[in-house]
Coordinates of C-alpha atoms and ligand atoms in Angstrom, one line a residue:
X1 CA -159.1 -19.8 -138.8
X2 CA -158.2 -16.3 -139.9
X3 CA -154.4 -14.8 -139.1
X4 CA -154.4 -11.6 -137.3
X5 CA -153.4 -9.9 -140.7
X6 CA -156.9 -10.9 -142.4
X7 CA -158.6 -10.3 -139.5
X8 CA -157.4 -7.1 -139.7
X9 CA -157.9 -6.5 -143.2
X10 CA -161.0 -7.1 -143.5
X11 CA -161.6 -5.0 -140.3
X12 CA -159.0 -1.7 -139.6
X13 CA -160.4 -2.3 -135.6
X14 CA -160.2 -5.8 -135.4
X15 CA -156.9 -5.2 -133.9
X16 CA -157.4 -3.4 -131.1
X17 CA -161.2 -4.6 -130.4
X18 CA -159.2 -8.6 -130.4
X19 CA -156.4 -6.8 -128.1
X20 CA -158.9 -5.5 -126.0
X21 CA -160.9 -8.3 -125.5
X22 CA -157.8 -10.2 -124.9
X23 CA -156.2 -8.2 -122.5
X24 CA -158.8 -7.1 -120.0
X25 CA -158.2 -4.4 -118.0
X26 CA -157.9 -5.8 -114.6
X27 CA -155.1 -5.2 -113.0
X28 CA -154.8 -1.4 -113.3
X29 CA -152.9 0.4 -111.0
X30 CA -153.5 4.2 -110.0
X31 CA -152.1 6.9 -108.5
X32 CA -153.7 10.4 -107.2
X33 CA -152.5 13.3 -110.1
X34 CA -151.7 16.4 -108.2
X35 CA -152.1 19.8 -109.6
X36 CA -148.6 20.0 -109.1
X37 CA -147.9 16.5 -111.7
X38 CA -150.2 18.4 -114.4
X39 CA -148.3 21.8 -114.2
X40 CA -144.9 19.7 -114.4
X41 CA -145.7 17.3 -117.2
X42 CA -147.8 20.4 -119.1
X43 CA -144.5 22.2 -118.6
X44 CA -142.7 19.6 -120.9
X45 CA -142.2 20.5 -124.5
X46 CA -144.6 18.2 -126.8
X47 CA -142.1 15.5 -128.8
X48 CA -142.2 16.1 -132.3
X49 CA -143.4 12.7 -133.1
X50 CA -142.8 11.1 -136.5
X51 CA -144.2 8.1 -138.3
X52 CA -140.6 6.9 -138.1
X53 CA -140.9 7.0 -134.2
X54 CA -143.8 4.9 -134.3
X55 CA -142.1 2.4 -136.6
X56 CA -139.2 2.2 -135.0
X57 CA -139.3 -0.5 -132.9
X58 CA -141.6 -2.3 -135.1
X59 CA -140.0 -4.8 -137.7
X60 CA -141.3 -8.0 -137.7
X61 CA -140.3 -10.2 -136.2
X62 CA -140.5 -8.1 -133.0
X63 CA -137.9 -9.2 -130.2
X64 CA -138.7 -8.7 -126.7
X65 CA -137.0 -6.2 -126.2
X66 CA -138.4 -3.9 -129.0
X67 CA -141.4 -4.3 -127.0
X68 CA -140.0 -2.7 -124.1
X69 CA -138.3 0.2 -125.8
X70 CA -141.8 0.8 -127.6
X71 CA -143.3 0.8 -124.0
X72 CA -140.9 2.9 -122.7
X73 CA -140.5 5.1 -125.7
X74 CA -145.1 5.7 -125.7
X75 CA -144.2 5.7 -121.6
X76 CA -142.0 8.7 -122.1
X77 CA -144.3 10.9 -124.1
X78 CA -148.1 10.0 -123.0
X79 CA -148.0 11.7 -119.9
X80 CA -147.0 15.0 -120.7
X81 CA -150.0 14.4 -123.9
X82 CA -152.6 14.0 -121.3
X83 CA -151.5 16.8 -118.9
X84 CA -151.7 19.0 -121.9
X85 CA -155.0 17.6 -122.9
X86 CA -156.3 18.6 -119.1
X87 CA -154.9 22.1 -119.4
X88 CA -156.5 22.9 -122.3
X89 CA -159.9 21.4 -121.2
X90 CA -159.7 23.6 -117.5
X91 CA -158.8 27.1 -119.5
X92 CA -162.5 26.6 -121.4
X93 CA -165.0 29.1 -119.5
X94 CA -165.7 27.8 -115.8
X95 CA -169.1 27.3 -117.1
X96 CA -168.3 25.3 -120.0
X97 CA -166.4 22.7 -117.9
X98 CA -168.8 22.8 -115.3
X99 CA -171.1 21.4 -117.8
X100 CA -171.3 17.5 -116.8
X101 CA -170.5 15.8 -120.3
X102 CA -167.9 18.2 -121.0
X103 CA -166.2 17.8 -117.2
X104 CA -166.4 13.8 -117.8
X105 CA -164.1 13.9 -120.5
X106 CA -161.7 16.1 -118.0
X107 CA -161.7 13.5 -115.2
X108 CA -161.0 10.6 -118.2
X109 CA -158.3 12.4 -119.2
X110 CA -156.9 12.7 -114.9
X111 CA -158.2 9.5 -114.6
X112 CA -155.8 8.0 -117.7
X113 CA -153.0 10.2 -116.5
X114 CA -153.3 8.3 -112.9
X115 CA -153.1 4.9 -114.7
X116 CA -149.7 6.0 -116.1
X117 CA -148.2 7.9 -113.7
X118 CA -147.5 4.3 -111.4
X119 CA -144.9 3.9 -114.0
X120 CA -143.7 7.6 -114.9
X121 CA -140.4 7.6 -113.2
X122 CA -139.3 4.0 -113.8
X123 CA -138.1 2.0 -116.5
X124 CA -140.6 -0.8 -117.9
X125 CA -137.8 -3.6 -117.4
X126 CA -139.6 -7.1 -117.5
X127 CA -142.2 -9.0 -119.9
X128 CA -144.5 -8.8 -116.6
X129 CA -144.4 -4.8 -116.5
X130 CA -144.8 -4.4 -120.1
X131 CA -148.6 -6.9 -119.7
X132 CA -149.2 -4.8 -117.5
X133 CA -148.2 -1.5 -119.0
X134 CA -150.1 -2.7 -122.2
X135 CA -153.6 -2.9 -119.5
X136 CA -152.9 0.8 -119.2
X137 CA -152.9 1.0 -122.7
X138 CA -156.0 -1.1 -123.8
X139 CA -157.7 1.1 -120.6
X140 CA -156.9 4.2 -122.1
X141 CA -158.0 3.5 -125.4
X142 CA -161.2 2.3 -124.1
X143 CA -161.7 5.3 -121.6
X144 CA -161.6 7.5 -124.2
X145 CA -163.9 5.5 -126.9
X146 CA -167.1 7.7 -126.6
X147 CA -165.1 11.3 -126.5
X148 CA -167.0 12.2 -129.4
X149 CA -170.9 12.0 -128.9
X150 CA -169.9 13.2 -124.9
X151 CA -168.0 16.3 -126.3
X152 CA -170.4 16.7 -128.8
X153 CA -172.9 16.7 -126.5
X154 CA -171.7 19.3 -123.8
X155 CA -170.9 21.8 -126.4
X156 CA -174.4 21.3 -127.6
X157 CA -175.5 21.7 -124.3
X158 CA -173.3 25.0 -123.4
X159 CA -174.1 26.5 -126.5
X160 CA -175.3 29.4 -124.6
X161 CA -171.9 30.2 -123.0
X162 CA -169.6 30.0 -125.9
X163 CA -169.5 30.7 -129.4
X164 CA -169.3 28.4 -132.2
X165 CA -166.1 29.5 -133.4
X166 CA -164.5 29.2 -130.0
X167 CA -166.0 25.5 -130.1
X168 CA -164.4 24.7 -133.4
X169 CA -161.1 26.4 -132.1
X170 CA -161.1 24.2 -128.9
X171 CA -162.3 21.1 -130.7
X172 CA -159.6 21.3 -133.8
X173 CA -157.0 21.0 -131.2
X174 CA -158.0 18.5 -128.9
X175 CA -159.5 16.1 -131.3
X176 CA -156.5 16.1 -133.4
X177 CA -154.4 15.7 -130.1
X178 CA -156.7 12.8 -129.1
X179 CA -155.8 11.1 -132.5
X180 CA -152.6 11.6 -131.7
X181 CA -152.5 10.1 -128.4
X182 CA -154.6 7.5 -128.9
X183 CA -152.5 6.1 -132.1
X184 CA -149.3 6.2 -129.5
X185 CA -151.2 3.8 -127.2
X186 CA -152.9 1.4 -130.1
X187 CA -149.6 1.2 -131.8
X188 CA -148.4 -0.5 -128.6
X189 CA -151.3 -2.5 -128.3
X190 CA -150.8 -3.7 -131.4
X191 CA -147.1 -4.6 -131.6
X192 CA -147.1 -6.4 -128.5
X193 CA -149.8 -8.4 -130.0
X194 CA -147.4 -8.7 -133.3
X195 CA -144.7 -9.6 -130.7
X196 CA -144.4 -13.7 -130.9
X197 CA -143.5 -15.0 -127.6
X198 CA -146.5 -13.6 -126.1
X199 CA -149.1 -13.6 -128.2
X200 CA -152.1 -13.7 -126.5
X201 CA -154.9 -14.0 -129.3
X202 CA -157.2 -17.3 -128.7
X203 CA -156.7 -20.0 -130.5
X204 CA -155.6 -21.0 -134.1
X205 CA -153.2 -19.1 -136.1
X206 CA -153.0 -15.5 -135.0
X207 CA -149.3 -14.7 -135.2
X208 CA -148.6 -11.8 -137.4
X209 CA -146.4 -13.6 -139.8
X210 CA -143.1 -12.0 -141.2
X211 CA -145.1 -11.1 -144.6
X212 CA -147.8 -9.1 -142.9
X213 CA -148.0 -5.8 -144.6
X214 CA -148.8 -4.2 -140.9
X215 CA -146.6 -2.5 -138.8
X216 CA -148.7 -2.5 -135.7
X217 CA -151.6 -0.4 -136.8
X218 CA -149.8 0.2 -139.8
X219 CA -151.1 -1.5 -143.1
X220 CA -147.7 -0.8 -145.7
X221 CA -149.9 -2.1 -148.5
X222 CA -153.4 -0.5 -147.7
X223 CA -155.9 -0.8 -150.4
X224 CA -158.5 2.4 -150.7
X225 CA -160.5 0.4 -152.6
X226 CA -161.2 -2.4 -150.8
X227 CA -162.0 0.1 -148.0
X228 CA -164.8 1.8 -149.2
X229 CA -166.4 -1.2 -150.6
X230 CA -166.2 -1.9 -146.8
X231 CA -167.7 1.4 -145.3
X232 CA -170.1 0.8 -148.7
X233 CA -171.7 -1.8 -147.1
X234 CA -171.9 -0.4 -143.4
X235 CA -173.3 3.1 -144.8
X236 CA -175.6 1.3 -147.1
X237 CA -177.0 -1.1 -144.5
X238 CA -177.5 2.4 -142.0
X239 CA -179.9 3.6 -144.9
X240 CA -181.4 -0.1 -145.7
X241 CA -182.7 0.2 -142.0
X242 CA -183.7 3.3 -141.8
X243 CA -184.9 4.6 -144.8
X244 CA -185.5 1.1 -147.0
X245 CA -183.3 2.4 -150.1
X246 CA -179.7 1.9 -150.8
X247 CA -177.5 4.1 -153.4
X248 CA -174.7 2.4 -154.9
X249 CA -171.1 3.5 -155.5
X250 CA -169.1 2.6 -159.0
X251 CA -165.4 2.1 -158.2
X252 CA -163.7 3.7 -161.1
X253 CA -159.7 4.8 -161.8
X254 CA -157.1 2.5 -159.9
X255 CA -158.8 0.1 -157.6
X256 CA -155.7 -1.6 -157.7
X257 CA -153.4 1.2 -156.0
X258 CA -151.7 0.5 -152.5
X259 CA -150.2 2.7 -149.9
X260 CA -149.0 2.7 -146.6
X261 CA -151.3 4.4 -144.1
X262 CA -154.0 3.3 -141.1
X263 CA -156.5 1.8 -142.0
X264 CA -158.8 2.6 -139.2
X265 CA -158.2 6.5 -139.7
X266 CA -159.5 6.2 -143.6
X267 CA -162.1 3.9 -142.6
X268 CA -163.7 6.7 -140.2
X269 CA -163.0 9.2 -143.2
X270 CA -164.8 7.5 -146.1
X271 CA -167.5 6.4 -143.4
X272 CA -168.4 9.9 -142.9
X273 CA -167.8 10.8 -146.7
X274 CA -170.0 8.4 -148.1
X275 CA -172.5 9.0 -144.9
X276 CA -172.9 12.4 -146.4
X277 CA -173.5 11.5 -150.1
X278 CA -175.7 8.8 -149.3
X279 CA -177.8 10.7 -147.6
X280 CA -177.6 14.0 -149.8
X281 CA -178.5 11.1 -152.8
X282 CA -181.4 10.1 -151.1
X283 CA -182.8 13.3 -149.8
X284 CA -182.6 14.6 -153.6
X285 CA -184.3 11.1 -154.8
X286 CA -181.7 10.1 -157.0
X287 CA -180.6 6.4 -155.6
X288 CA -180.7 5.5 -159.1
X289 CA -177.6 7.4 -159.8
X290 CA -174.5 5.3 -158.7
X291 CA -172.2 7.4 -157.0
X292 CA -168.9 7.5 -158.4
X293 CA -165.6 7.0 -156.6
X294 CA -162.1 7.6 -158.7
X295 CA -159.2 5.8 -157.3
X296 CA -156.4 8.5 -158.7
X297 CA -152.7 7.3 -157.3
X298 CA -150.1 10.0 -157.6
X299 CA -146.4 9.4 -158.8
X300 CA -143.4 10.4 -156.7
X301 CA -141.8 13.7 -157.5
X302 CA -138.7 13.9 -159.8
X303 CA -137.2 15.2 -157.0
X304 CA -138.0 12.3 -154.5
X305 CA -136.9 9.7 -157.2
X306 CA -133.5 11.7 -157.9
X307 CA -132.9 11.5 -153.8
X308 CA -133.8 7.8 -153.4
X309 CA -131.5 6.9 -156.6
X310 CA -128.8 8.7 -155.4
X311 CA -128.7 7.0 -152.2
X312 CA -126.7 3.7 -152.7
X313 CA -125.9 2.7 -149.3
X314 CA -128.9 1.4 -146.7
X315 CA -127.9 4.2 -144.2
X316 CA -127.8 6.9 -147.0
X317 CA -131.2 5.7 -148.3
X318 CA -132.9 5.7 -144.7
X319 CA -131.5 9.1 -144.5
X320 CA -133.4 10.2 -147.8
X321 CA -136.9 8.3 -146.1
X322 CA -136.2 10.2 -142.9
X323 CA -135.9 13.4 -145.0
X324 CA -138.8 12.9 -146.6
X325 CA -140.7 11.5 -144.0
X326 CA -144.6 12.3 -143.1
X327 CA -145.9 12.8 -139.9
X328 CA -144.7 15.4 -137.6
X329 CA -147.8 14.8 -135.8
X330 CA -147.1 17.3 -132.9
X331 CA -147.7 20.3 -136.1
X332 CA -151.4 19.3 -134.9
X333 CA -150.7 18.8 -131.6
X334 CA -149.6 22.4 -130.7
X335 CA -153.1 23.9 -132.3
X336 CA -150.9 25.7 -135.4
X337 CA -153.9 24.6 -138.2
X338 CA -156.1 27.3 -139.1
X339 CA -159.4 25.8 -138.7
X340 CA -161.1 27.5 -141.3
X341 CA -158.3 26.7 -143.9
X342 CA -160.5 24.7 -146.2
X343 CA -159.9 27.2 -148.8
X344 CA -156.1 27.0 -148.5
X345 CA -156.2 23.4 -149.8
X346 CA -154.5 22.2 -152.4
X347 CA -155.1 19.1 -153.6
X348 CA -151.8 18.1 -155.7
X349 CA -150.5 15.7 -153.2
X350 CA -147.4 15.0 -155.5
X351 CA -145.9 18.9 -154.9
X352 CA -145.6 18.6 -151.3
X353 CA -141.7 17.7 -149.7
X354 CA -143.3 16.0 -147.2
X355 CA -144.2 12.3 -149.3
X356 CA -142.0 9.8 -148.7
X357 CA -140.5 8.3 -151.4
X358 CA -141.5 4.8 -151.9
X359 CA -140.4 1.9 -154.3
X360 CA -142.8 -0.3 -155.9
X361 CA -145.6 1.7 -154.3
X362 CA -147.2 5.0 -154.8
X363 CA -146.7 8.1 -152.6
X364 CA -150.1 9.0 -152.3
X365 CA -154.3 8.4 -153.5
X366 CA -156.4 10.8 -154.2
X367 CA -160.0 9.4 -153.7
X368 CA -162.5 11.5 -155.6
X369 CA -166.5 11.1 -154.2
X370 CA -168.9 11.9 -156.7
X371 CA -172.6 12.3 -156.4
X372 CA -175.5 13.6 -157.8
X373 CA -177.2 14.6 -154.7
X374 CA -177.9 18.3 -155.0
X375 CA -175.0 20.1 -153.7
X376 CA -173.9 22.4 -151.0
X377 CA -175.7 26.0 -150.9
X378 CA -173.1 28.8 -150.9
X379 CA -174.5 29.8 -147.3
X380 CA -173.8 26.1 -146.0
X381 CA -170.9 25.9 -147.7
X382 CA -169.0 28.3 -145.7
X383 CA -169.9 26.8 -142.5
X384 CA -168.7 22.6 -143.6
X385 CA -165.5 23.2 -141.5
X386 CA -167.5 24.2 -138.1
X387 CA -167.5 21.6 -135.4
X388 CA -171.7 21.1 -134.8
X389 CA -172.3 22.7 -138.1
X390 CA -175.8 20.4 -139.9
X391 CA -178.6 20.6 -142.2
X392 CA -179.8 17.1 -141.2
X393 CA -183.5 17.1 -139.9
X394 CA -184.7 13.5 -140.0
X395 CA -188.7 15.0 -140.4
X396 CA -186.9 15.7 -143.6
X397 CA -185.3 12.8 -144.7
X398 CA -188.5 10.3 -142.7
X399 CA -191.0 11.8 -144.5
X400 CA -192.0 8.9 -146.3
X401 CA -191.1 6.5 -143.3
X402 CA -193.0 9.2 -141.0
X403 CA -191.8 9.9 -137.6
X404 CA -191.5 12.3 -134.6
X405 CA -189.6 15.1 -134.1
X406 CA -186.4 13.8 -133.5
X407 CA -183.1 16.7 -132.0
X408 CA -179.2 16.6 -132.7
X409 CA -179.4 15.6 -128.3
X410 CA -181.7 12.5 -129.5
X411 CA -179.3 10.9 -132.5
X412 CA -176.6 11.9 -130.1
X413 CA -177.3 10.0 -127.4
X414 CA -178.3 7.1 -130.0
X415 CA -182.1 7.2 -129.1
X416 CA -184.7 7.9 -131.2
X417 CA -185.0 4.9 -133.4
X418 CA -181.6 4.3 -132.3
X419 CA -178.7 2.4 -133.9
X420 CA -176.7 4.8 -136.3
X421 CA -177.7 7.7 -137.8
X422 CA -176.6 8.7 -141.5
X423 CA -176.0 12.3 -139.7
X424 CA -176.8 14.8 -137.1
X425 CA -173.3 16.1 -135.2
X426 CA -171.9 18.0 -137.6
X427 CA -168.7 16.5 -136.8
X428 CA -167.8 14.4 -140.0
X429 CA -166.6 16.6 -142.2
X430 CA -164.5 19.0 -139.7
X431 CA -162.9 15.6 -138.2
X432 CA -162.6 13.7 -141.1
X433 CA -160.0 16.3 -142.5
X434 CA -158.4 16.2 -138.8
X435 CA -157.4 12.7 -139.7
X436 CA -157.0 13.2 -143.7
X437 CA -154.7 15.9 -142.2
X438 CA -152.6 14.1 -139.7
X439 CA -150.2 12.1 -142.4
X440 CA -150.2 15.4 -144.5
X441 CA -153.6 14.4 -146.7
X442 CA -156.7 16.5 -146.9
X443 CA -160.3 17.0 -147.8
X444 CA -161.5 19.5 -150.4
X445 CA -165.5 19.9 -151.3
X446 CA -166.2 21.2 -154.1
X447 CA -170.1 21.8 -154.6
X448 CA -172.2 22.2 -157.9
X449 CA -174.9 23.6 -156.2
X450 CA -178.3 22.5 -157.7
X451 CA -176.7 19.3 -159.3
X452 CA -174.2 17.6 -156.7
X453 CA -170.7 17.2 -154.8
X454 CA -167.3 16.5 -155.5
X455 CA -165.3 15.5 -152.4
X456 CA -161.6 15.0 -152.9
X457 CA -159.7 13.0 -150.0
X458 CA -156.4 12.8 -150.5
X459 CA -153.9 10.7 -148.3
X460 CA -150.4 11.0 -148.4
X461 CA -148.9 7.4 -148.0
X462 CA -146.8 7.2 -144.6
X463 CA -144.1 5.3 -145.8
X464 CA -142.4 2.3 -145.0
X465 CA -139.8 1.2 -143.0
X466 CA -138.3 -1.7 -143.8
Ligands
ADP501 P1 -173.5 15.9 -140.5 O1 -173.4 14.9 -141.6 O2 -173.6 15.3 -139.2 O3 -174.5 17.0 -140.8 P2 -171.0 16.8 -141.6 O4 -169.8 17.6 -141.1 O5 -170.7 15.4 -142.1 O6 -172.1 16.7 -140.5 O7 -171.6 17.6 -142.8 C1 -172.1 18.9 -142.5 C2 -173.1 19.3 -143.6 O8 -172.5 19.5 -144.8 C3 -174.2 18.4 -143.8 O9 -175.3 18.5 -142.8 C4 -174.7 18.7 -145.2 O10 -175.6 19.8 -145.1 C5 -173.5 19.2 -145.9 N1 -172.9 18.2 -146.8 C6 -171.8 17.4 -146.5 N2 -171.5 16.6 -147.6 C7 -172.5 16.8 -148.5 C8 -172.8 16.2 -149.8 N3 -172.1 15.2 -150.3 N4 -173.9 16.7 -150.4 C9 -174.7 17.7 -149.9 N5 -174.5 18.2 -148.6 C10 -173.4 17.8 -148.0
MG502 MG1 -171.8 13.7 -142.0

């Protein structure tokens, strides 16, 4: 029988898919939003959330009523998330939200904001509220599972009515909102499944024990490497199926190098990454050629070291953490990135005031993606960072395997061969950085054309709080 903490391991979404699973989504209550409840919550100022915030009421082991401050802590700033979230959707042109994938993801977004607003102007005071409140939760995180290929779709779709740098604009926001809000509601997911007394997992052992290295979705002592053996093997087996080769990837550097992060969030990065140079490996005919990955920790800064030294009491040194912390996640939130900022990137992650200072563990990875599939031509090049922005044409890439005509609608809506496709929406790289970005990491590309790719991802560890 496997603990929750190899379960989740081995699997960044076993989490929330067990929590889900567990938890149903029976009982949800609802209550009619009013214009008037969007203008009011929209009205709120955004809460500058930190890492710390989503920590806080997370050390293992987790008492009751830590649950029900997280609940009423994510209680307190969901609402006004989501109301922002449909503002933003109804000022794109009438046309544009008239379209019908791009006016579902509106009425998820009321419909979410109905299943919280029950609870908006009380307390959650009792284990009973809090199952219940955590049914909101797990049906908000579901609702908004598919926001991606729907989105994608009806901008696809409305092409026609709005440009692609207007897309890209929209999109940069609300994507990196969505992670955002959606990382509020699985961290409660997740500690109340961390929480002992009512631990709902089936059978065996499934307590999260008091060495777990997770703080909810949290992993304190994340291992890159392991990870991208593990999207490895799920990119490989999407180009087993489809195309009948497989590249392979050479782990070199630090395999051994830890840091605190979430490991579903790098997952979806390196998926994407490796995604692209699989398939740029295999359209150039080089599968012989491993592709190389360099596991690179960085040290702290002198500075950082100094800070943490200096501090001698537990209160002084949580001061220096909080100082240093990462993760103002609203920065995103409130649409200040320049979308087209690729070329601002810099990819010392040691330089930056932001890296928590950590002991026995390193600040942040730089994970270096190397291959030898043919590069990015200076015309493509500019355009990586555009939401819908692809070369993939799977007459191309089939023509050995030989087979129809196949559109970016058809991988979209999974059809066409169907299962998953090694490309098509143009999305991975533009929201892969979204979530490199969030904890203050990033993505750089860095093309020789004619010969092959160097992607850097670099993650900023977001510390630890215990
Ligand atoms: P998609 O993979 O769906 O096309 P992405 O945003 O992941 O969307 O990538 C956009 C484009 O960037 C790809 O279509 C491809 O032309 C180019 N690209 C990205 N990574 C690589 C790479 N490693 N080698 C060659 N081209 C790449
Ligand atoms: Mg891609």
């Amino acid at each position: 029988m496997l603990s929750l903490r190899a379960v989740a391991r081995q699997n960044g979404f076993a989490i929330r898919t067990q929590g889900l699973k567990a938890i149903g989504t029976r009982h949800i209550q609802t209550r009619t939003v009013t214009d008037g409840d969007i203008a009011r919550l929209a009205a709120k100022p955004l809460h500058p959330l930190t890492l710390a915030d989503l920590c806080k009421f997370g050390r293992q082991p987790l008492s009751t009523k830590d649950l029900l401050n997280n609940a009423n802590f994510t209680l307190s700033i969901l609402p006004s998330r989501l109301a922002h979230r449909i503002q933003s959707l109804r000022s794109l042109p009438y046309i544009v939200v008239a379209n019908p994938n791009v006016n579902k993801i509106h009425n998820n977004y009321v419909h979410s904001l109905s299943t919280l607003l029950p609870y908006a102007e009380r307390h959650i005071e009792t284990l009973e509220e809090e199952i219940k409140f955590t049914e909101a939760m797990a049906d908000l995180v579901q609702t908004h599972s598919n926001t991606i290929a729907i989105l994608a779709k009806g901008f696809l779709e409305a092409r026609k009515y709005i440009s692609a740098k207007e897309v890209t604009a929209f999109l940069d926001e609300h994507l990196r909102a969505r992670i955002g809000t959606r990382l509020i509601a699985e961290q409660h997911i997740a500690l109340h499944f961390s929480s002992q007394p009512h631990n709902e997992l089936q059978d065996g052992d499934t307590q999260q024990h008091e060495d777990s290295s997770y703080i909810g979705v949290i992993d304190t002592e994340l291992k890159p490497a392991s990870l991208v053996r593990t999207c490895e093997n799920t990119v490989g087996e999407i180009c087993e199926l489809r195309y009948g080769v497989r590249p392979t990837i050479n782990v070199v550097g630090s395999p051994e190098a830890t840091i605190a992060h979430i490991p579903m969030h790098i997952e979806y990065v390196l998926t994407e990454l490796l995604k692209n140079s699989f398939r740029a490996t295999i359209e150039a005919g080089m599968e012989k050629e491993p592709i190389e990955v360099t596991i690179a920790p960085a040290p702290a800064t002198e500075a950082q070291t100094a800070a943490l030294k200096a501090a001698k009491r537990d209160d002084q040194k949580d001061q220096v953490l909080q100082k240093h912390a990462v993760g103002v996640i609203s920065n995103y939130d409130q649409g200040s990135v320049d979308a087209a900022s690729g070329g601002n990137y810099k990819p010392d992650v040691a330089s930056s005031p932001n890296i928590r200072p950590l002991e026995n563990s390193t600040p942040g990875v730089t994970i270096r993606i190397r291959d030898r599939g043919g590069g990015i031509s200076p015309e493509n090049h500019a355009k990586l960072w555009e939401y819908g922005f692809t070369t993939f044409n799977e007459d191309e890439i089939n023509d050995k395997t030989s087979s129809g005509g196949i559109t970016a609608l058809d991988v979209i809506s999974g059809g066409a061969g169907g299962g998953s496709s090694l490309a098509g929406l143009g999305y991975g790289l533009p929201l892969g950085r979204a979530y490199a970005e969030y904890f203050g990491g990033g993505i750089a590309v860095q093309s020789l054309w004619g010969w092959g790719t160097d992607v850097y991802l670099s993650l900023r560890g977001v510390g630890r709080v215990d």
